[in-house]
Amino acid sequence: MRRILALVLLVPFAIGFLAPGAAVEPPPGQPVFGFTDPEITESSGLVARDGLVVTVNDSGDSNRVFTVDPATGDTVGVTRWQGDATDIEALAPAGGPGSGEVWVGDIGDNTGARDHVEVARVPFGRGNREVDAPTYELTYPDGPHDAETLLADPATGRLYVVAKEFIGRLYAAPERLDPDGPNELSAVDEVLGIATDGSFTPDGKHLVLRNYGQAAVYTWPGLQRVAQVDLPRQPQGEGLAISESGEVLVSSEGVEAEVLRVAVPLGSSPSASSSPSPSSDADGSEQAPVQAEEQGSWWPWALGGIAGVVMVGVLLRSLRPRD
């Protein structure tokens, strides 16, 4: 009897937890360009630097990065480097504007079987090239993790990796990487779950992480989450870049996938994140304010409560002794 009552009392919580909230259409992004190169089939990492966009394919590709002209979407350069890729998933800027280099993260590990992952520092730009890229091994202090997000602090150059798990975790690389490795990462804090990419803001005061449907903004180095916004629907959103001017771009896997410009409150503070001020688009028109975390709908819990009361009443009545 007690077990039955316990199960019945769980019903309202189950309904409230599992029922979806009110259907809200994600905000539309502004298309910037589409990849025209048929070789870019699974754009995963994304970097916007020096008027160009850099991307890599997801796992299964070789060691190469694509440099794309955002004015046309055409590939204007491909860089290849030594070795065989295992599961390249991420990019991060290497150095300041004009450095012409990116960090490439071979950090994917879907099966949790890798004893180390790798990052390489690779040049990008117009024209094709083959280079001997500096490569560094990274290891986790607590066993293997799958990851798709590589971050580089613009102030210090230090690298960070975000484990792609339901409860995301940020790991820091050593301040100086040893080419003879391995370089052990250290756990920093919990962050957005199922992160597929991210970037620091140009001033290094915030970082932005994305997953398949949302983006979260954190202060740095405090890691206080100050905003969380919905992202436009994409087939499989796995890229996010922030340009030197603070423009936020997101990309998706897929042939001829679009790169979108999205509104994210990069300079939010805890007190301002719930009602950010409107921003102006390039044509001078005001964009709708970006809302921070949306409150959950109350009706699933109300429905669950009513259902629970009714079920308890029916059960108690059925157990009443009959004359």
Short mmCIF file of N, CA and C in Angstrom, two decimals, residues 67 76-79 125-129:
data_model
loop_
_atom_site.label_atom_id
_atom_site.label_comp_id
_atom_site.label_asym_id
_atom_site.label_seq_id
_atom_site.Cartn_x
_atom_site.Cartn_y
_atom_site.Cartn_z
N THR A 67 39.56 28.23 -44.89
CA THR A 67 39.41 29.67 -44.73
C THR A 67 38.37 30.15 -45.73
N VAL A 76 38.64 30.21 -49.66
CA VAL A 76 39.74 30.93 -50.30
C VAL A 76 41.09 30.37 -49.88
N GLY A 77 41.08 29.38 -48.99
CA GLY A 77 42.34 28.77 -48.57
C GLY A 77 42.09 27.51 -47.75
N VAL A 78 42.99 26.54 -47.91
CA VAL A 78 42.93 25.31 -47.11
C VAL A 78 44.33 25.06 -46.56
N THR A 79 44.39 24.84 -45.26
CA THR A 79 45.67 24.51 -44.61
C THR A 79 45.62 23.05 -44.17
N GLY A 125 44.37 31.46 -43.77
CA GLY A 125 44.44 32.61 -44.67
C GLY A 125 44.20 32.22 -46.10
N ARG A 126 44.35 33.18 -46.98
CA ARG A 126 44.12 32.93 -48.40
C ARG A 126 45.26 32.08 -48.98
N GLY A 127 44.88 31.16 -49.83
CA GLY A 127 45.87 30.28 -50.46
C GLY A 127 45.97 28.95 -49.74
N ASN A 128 46.33 27.93 -50.49
CA ASN A 128 46.50 26.59 -49.93
C ASN A 128 47.93 26.41 -49.42
N ARG A 129 48.09 25.63 -48.37
CA ARG A 129 49.42 25.41 -47.81
C ARG A 129 49.45 24.10 -47.03
#
